[in-house]
PDB file of C-alpha atoms and ligand atoms in Angstrom:
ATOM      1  CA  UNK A   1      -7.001  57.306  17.765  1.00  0.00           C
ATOM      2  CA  UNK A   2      -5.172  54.106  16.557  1.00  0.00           C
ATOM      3  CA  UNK A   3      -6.688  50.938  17.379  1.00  0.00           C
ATOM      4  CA  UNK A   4      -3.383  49.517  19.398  1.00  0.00           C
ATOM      5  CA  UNK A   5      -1.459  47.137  16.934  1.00  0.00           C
ATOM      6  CA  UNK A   6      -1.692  43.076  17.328  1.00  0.00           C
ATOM      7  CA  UNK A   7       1.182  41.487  19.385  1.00  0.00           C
ATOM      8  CA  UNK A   8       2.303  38.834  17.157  1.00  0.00           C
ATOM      9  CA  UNK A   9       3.373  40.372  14.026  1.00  0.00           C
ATOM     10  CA  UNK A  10       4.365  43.040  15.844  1.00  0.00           C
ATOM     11  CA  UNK A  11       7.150  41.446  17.403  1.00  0.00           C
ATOM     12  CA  UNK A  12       9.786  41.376  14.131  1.00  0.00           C
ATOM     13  CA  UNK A  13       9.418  45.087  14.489  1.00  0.00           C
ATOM     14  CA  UNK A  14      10.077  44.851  18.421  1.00  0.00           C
ATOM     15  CA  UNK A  15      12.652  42.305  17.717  1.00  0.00           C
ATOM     16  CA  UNK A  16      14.395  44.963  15.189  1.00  0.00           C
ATOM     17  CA  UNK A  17      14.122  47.881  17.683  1.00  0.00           C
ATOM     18  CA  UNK A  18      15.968  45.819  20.604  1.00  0.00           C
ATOM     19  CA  UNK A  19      19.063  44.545  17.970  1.00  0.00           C
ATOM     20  CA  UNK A  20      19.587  48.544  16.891  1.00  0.00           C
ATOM     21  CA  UNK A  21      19.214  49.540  20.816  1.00  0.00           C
ATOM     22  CA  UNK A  22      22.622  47.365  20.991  1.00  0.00           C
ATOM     23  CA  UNK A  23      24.602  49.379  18.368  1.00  0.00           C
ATOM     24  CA  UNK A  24      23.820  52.316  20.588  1.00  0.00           C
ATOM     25  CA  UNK A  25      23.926  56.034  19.615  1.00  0.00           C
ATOM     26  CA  UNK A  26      25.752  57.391  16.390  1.00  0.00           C
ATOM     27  CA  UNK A  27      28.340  59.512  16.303  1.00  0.00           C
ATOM     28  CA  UNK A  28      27.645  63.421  17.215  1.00  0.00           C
ATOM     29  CA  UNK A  29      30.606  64.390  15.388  1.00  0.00           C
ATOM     30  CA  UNK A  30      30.168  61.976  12.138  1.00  0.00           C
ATOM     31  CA  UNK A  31      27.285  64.351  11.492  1.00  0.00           C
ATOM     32  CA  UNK A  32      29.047  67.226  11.399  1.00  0.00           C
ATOM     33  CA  UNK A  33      31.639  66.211   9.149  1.00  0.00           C
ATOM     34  CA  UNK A  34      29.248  64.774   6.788  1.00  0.00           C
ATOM     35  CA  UNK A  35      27.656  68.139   6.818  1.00  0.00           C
ATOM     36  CA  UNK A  36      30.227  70.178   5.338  1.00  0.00           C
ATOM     37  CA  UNK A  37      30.737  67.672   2.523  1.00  0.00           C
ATOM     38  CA  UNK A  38      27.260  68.637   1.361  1.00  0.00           C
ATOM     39  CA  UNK A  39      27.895  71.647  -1.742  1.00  0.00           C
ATOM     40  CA  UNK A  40      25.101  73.958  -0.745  1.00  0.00           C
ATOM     41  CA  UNK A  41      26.515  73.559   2.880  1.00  0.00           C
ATOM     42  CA  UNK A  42      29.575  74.405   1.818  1.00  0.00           C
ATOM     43  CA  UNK A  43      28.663  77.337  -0.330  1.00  0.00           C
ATOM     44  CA  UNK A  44      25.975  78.912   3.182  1.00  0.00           C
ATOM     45  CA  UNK A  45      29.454  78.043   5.380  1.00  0.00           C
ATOM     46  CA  UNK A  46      31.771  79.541   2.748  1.00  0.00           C
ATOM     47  CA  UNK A  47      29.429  82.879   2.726  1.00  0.00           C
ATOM     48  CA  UNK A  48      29.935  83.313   6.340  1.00  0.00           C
ATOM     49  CA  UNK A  49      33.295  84.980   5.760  1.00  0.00           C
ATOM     50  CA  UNK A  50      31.668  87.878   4.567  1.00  0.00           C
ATOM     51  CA  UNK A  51      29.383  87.929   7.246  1.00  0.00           C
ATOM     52  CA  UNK A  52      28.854  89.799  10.565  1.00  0.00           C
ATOM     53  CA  UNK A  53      29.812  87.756  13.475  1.00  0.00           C
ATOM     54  CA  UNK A  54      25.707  88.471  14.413  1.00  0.00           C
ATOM     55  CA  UNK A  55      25.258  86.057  11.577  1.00  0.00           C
ATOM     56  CA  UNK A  56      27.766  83.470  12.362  1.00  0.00           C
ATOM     57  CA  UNK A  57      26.576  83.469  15.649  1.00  0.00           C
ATOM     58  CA  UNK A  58      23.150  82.515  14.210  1.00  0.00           C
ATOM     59  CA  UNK A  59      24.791  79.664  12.311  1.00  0.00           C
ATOM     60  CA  UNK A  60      26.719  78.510  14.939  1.00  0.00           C
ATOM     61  CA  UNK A  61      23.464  78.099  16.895  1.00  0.00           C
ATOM     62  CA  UNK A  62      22.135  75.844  14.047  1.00  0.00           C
ATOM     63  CA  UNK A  63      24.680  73.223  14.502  1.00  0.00           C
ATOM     64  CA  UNK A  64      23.653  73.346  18.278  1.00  0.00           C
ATOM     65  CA  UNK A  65      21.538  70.519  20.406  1.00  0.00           C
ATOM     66  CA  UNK A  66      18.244  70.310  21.152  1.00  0.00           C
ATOM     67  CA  UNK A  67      17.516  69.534  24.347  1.00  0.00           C
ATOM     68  CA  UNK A  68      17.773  65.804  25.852  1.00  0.00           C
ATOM     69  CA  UNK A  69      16.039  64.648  28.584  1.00  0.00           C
ATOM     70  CA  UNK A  70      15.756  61.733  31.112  1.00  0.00           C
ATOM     71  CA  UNK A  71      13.841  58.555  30.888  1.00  0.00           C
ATOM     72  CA  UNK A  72      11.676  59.707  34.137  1.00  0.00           C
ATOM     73  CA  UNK A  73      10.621  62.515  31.806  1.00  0.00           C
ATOM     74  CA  UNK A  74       8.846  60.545  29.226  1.00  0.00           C
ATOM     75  CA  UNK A  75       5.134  61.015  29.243  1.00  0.00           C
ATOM     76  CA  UNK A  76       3.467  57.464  29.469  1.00  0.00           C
ATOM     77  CA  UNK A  77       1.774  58.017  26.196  1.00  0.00           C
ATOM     78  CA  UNK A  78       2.953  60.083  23.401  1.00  0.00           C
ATOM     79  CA  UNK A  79       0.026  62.282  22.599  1.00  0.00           C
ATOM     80  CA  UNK A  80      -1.182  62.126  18.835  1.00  0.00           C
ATOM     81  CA  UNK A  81      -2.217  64.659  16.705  1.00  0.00           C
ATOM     82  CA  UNK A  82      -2.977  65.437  13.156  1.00  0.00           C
ATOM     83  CA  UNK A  83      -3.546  62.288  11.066  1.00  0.00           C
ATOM     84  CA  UNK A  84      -3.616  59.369  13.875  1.00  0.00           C
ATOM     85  CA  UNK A  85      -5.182  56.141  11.530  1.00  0.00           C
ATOM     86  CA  UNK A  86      -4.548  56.759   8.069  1.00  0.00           C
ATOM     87  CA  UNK A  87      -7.555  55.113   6.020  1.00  0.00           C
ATOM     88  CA  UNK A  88      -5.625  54.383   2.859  1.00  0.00           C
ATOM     89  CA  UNK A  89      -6.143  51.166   1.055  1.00  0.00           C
ATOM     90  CA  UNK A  90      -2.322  51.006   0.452  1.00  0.00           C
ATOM     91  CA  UNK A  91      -2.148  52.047   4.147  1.00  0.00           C
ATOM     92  CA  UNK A  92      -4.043  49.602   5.500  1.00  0.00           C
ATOM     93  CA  UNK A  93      -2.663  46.500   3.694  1.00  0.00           C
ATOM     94  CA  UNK A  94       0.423  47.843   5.334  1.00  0.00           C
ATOM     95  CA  UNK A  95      -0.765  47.632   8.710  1.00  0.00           C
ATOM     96  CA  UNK A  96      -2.340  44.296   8.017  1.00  0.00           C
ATOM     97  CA  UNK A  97       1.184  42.681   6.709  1.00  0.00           C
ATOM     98  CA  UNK A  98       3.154  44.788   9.874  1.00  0.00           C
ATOM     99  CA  UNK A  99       4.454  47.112   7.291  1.00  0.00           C
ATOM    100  CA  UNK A 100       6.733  43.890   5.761  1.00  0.00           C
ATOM    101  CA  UNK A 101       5.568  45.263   2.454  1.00  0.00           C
ATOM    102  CA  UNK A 102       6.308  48.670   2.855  1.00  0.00           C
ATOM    103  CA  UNK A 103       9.540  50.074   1.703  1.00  0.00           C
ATOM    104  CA  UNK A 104      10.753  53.872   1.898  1.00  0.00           C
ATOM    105  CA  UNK A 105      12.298  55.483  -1.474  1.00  0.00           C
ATOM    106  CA  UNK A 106      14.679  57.834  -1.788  1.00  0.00           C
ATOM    107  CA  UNK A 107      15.417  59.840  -4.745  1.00  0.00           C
ATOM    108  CA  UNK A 108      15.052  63.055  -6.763  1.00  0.00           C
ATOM    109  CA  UNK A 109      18.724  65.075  -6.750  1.00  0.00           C
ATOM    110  CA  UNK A 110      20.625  61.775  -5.549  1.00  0.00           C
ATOM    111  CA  UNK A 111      23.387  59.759  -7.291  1.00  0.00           C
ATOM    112  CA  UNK A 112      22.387  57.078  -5.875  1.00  0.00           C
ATOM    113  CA  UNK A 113      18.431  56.224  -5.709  1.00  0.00           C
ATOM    114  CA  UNK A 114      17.284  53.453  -2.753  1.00  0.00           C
ATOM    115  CA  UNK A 115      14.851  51.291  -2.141  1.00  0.00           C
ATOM    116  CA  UNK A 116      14.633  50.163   1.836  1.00  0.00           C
ATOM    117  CA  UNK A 117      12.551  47.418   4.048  1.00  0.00           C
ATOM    118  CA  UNK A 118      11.688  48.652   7.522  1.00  0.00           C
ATOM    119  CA  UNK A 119      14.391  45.205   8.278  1.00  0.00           C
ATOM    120  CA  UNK A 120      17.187  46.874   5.974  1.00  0.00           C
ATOM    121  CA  UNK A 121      16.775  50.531   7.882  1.00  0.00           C
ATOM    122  CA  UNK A 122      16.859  48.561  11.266  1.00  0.00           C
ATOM    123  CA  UNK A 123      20.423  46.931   9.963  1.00  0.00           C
ATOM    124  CA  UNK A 124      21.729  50.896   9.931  1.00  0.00           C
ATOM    125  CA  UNK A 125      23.336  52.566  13.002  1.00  0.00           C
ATOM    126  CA  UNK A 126      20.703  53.923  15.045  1.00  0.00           C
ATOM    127  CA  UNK A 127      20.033  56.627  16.996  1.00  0.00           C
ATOM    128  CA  UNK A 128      18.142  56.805  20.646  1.00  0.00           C
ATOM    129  CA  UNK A 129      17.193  60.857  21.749  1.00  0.00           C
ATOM    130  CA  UNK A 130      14.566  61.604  24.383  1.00  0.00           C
ATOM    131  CA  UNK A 131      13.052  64.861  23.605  1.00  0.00           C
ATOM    132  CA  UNK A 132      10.586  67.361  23.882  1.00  0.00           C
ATOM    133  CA  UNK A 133       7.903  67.584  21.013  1.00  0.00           C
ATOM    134  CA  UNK A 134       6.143  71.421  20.791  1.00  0.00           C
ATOM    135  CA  UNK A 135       3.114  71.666  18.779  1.00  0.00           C
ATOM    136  CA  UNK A 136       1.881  75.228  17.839  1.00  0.00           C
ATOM    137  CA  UNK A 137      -1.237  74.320  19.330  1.00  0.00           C
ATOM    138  CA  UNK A 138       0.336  74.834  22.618  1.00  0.00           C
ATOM    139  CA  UNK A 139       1.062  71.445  24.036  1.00  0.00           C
ATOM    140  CA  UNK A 140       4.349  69.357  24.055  1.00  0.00           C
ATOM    141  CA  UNK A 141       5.034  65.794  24.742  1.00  0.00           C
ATOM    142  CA  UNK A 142       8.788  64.316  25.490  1.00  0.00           C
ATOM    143  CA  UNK A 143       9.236  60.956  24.475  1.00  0.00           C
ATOM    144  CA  UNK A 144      12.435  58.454  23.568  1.00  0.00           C
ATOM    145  CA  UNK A 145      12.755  58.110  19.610  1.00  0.00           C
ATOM    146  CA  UNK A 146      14.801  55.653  18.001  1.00  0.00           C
ATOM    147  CA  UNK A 147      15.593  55.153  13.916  1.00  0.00           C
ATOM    148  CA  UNK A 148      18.175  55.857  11.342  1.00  0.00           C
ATOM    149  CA  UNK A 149      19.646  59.638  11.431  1.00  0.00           C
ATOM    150  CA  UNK A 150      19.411  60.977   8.059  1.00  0.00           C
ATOM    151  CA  UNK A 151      22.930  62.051   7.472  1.00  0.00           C
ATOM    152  CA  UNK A 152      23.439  58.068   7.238  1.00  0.00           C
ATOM    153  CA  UNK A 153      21.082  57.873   4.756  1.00  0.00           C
ATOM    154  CA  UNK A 154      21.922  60.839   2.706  1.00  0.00           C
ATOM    155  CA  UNK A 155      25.391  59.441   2.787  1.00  0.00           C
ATOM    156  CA  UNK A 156      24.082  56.501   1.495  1.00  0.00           C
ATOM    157  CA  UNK A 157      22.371  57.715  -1.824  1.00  0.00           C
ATOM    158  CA  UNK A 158      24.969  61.052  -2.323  1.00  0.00           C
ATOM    159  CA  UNK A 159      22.610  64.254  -2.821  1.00  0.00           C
ATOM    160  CA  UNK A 160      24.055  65.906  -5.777  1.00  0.00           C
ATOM    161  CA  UNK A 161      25.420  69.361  -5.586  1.00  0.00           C
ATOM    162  CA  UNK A 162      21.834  70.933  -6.995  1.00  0.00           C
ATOM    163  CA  UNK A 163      20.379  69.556  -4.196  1.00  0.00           C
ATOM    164  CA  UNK A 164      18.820  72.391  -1.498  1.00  0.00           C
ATOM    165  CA  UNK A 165      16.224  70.644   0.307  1.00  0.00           C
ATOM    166  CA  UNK A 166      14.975  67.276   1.557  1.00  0.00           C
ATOM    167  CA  UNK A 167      11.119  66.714   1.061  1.00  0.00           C
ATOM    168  CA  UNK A 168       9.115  63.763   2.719  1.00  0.00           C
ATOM    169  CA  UNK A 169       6.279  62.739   1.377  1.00  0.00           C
ATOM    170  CA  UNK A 170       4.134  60.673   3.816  1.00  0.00           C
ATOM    171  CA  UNK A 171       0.858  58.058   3.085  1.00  0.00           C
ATOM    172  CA  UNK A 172      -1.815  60.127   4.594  1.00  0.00           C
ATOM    173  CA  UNK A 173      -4.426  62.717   3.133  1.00  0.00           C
ATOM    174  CA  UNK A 174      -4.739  65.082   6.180  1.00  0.00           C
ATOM    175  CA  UNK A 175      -8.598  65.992   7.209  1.00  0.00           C
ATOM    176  CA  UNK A 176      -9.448  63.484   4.541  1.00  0.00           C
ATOM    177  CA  UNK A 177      -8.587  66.537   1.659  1.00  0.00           C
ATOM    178  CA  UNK A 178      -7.304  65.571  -1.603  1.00  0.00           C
ATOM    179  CA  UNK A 179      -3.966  66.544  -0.365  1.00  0.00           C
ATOM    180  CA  UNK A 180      -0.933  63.976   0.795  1.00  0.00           C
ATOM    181  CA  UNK A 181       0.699  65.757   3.534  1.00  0.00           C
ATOM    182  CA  UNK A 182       4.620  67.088   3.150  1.00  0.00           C
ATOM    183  CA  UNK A 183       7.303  68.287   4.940  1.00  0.00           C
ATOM    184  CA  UNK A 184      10.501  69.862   4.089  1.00  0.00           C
ATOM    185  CA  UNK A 185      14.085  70.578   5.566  1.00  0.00           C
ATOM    186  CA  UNK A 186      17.356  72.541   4.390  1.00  0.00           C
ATOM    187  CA  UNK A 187      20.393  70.898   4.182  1.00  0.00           C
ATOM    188  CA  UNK A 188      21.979  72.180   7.399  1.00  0.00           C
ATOM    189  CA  UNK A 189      19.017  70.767   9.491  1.00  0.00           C
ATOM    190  CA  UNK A 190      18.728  67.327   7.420  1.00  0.00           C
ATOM    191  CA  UNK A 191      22.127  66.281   8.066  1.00  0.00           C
ATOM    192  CA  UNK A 192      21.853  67.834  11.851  1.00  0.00           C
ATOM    193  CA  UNK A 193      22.809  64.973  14.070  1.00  0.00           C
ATOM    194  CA  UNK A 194      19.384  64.770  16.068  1.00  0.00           C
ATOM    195  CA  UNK A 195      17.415  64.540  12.716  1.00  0.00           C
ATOM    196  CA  UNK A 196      15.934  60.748  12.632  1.00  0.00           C
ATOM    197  CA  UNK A 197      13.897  58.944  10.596  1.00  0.00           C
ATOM    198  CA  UNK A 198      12.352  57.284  13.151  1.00  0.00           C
ATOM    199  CA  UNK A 199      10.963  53.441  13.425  1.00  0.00           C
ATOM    200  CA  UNK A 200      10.753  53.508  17.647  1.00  0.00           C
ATOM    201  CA  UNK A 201       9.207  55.569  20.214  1.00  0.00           C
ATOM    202  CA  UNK A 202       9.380  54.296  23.963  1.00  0.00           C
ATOM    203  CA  UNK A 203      11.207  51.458  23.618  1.00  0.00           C
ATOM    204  CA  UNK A 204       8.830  49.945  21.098  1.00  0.00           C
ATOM    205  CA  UNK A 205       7.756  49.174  17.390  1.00  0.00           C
ATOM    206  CA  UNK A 206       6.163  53.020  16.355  1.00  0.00           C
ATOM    207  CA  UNK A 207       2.472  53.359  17.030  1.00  0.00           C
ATOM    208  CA  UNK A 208      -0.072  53.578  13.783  1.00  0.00           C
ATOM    209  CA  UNK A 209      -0.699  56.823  15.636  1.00  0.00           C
ATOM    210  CA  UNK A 210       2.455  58.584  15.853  1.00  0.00           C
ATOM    211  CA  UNK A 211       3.210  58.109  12.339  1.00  0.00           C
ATOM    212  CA  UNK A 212       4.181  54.158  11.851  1.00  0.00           C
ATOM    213  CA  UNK A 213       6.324  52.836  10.548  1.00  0.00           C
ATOM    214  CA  UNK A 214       8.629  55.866   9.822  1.00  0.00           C
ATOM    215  CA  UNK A 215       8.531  59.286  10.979  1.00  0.00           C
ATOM    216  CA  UNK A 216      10.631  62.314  10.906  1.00  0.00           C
ATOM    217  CA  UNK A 217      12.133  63.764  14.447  1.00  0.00           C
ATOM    218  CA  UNK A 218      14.133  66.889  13.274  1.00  0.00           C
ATOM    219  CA  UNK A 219      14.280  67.794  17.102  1.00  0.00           C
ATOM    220  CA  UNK A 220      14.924  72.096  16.462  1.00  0.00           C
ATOM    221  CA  UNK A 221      11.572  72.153  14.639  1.00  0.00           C
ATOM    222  CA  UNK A 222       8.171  72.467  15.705  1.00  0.00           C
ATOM    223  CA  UNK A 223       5.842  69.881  15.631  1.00  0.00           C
ATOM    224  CA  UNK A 224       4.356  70.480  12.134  1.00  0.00           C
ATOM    225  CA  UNK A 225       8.015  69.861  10.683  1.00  0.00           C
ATOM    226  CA  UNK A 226       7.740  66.426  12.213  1.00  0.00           C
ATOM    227  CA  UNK A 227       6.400  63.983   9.257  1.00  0.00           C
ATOM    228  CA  UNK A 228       4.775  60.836   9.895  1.00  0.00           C
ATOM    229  CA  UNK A 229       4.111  58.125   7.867  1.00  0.00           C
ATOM    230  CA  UNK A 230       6.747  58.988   5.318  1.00  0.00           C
ATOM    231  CA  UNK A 231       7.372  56.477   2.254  1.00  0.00           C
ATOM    232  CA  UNK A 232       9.419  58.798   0.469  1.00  0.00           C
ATOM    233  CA  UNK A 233      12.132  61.016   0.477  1.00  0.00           C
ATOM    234  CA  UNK A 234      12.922  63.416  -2.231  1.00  0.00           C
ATOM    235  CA  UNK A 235      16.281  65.838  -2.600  1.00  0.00           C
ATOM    236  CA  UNK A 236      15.027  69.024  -4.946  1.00  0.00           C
ATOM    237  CA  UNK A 237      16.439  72.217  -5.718  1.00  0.00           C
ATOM    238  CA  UNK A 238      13.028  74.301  -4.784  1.00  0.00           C
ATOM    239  CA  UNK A 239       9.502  73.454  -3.712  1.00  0.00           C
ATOM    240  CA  UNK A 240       7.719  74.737  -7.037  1.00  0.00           C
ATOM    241  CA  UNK A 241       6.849  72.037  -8.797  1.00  0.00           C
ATOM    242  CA  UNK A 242       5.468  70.402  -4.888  1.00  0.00           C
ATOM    243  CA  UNK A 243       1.892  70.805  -4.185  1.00  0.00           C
ATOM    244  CA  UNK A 244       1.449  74.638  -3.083  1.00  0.00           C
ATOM    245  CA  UNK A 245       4.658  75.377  -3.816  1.00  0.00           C
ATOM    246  CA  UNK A 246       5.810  76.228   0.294  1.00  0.00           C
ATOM    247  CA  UNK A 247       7.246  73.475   1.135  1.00  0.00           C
ATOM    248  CA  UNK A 248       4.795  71.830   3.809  1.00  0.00           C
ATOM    249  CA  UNK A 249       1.376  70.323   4.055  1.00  0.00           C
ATOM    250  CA  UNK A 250       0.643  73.510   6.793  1.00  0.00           C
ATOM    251  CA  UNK A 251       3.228  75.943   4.767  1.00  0.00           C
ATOM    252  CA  UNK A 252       0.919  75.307   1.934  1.00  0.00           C
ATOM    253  CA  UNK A 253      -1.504  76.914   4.810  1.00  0.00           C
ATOM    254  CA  UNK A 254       0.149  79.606   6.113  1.00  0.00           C
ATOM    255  CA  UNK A 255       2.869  78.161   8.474  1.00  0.00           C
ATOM    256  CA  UNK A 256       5.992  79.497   9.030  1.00  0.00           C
ATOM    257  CA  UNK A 257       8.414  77.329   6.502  1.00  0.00           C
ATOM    258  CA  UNK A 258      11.218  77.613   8.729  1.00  0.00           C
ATOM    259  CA  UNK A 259       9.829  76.448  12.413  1.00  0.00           C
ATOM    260  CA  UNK A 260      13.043  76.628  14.067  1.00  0.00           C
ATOM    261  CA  UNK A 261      12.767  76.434  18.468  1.00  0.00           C
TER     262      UNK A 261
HETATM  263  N1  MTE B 301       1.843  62.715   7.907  1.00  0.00           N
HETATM  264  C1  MTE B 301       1.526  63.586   8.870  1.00  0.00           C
HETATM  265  N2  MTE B 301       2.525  64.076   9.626  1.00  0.00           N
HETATM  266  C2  MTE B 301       2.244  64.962  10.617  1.00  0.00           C
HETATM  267  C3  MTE B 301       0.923  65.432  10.852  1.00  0.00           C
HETATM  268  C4  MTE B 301      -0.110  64.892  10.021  1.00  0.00           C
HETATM  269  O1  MTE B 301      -1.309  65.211  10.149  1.00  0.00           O
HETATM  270  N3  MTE B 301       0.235  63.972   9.046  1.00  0.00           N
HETATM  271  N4  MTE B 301       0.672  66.356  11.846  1.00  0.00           N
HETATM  272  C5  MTE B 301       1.821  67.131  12.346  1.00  0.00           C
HETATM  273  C6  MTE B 301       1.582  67.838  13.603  1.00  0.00           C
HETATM  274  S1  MTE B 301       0.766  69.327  13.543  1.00  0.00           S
HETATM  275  C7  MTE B 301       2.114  67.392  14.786  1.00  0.00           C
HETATM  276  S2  MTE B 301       1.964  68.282  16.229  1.00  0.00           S
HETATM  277  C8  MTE B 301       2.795  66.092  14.851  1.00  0.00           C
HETATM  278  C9  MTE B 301       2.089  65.178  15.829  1.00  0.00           C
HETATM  279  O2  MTE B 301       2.859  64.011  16.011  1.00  0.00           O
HETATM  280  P1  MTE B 301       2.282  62.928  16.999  1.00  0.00           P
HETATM  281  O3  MTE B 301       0.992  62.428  16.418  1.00  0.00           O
HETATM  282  O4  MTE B 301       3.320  61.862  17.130  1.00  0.00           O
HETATM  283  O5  MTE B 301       2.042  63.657  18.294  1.00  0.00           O
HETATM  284  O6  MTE B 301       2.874  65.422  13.619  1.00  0.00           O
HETATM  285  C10 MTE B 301       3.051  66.256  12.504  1.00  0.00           C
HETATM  286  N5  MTE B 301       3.267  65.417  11.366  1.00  0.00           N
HETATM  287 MO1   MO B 302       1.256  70.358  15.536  1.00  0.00          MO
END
């Protein structure tokens, strides 16, 4: 367990969170537009023509909600598992500074490489979703998540046509191994419009435990897909030249790569 952050620098962050909670929810239907700009969208969509309607059924349901639910149904604390107080030097000078330091990169198969500030990501449209968080383990948490929904920032730095998957590569080395845990999406499920990077949960600044100060929510995927502490995002055109080679920290493991509920 996190020890539970200070109150005064934390307050910028809180401060940040309550100016995006104005701006209020993106657009659903943005998202899906955006999504068949993308070329290896295009070229899965395109396919479809040739496929059974079985198949395009099973597309269809990829463009689908997960569920949403009501405040009343948040749990009062949003269990933590996994990495929960990353011991990192670079990590903890974060913490110490309230992440002002920090900055999240994005780059790889982009035509556009960025550099952002927790401040600069909290300028972006947000989005708010209260949902339900399944963990193989057999537990599940619902809780409100707020941040930046990736479509905006895939927008922002223009994957090029190469580009198949989104990697995140978070700050922590999970068990204390020698290896930085990674997570992975397809294209169709990055620019989905309840994928967040996420700098809120509950109405507040992120907990050190639930991945602060920027985690994935990619709300059709079980909790393994769902990357804390990410500082960078990388567009590739296949895992092999990534750690094991799977795609994820657990896929690396033995997990399912695609953990679609
Ligand atoms: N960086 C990082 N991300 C991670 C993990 C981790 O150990 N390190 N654990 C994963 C697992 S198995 C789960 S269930 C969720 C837990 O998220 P939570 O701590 O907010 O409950 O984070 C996922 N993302
Ligand atoms: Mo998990």
């Amino acid at each position: 367990m996190s020890k539970p952050q200070s109150s005064g620098p934390n307050r910028s962050r809180r401060r940040l969170l309550s100016g995006m909670a104005a701006l209020g929810a993106g657009s659903l239907l943005a998202g899906c537009d955006r999504i068949a700009d993308n070329a290896s969208v295009k070229r899965a969509l395109g396919s479809v023509e040739q496929l059974t309607y079985k198949a395009q059924r099973l597309i269809a349901s990829r463009q689908a909600l997960a569920q949403e639910f009501d405040k009343s149904q948040i749990a009062p604390v949003f269990r933590p598992n996994g990495t929960t107080d990353p011991q990192e030097d670079y990590y903890r000078a974060w913490v110490e500074n309230d992440f002002a330091d920090w900055r999240l990169t994005i780059d790889g198969l982009v035509e556009q490489p960025a550099t952002l500030s927790l401040a600069e990501l909290g300028e972006m449209p947000s989005r708010t979703q209260i949902t339900r968080h399944d963990c193989v383990e057999g537990w599940s948490c619902i809780g409100q998540w707020t941040g930046v929904p990736l479509a905006d920032l895939l927008d922002r730095v223009r994957p090029l046509d190469q580009a198949r998957f989104v990697v995140f590569h978070c700050a922590d080395h999970t068990y204390g191994g020698s290896d930085l845990y990674y997570e992975s999406l397809d294209m169709v499920e990055a620019y989905h419009p309840q994928t967040i990077l996420a700098y809120g949960l509950n109405d507040a600044a992120l907990p050190v435990a639930n991945g602060a100060p920027l985690r994935l929510r990619a709300e059709r995927q079980l909790g393994y897909k769902q990357a804390k502490y990410v500082m960078r995002v990388e567009l590739v055109d296949s895992f092999r030249n990534l750690h094991g080679g799977k795609g994820g920290y657990w896929e690396d493991r033995g997990y399912n790569w695609w953990a679609g509920i």
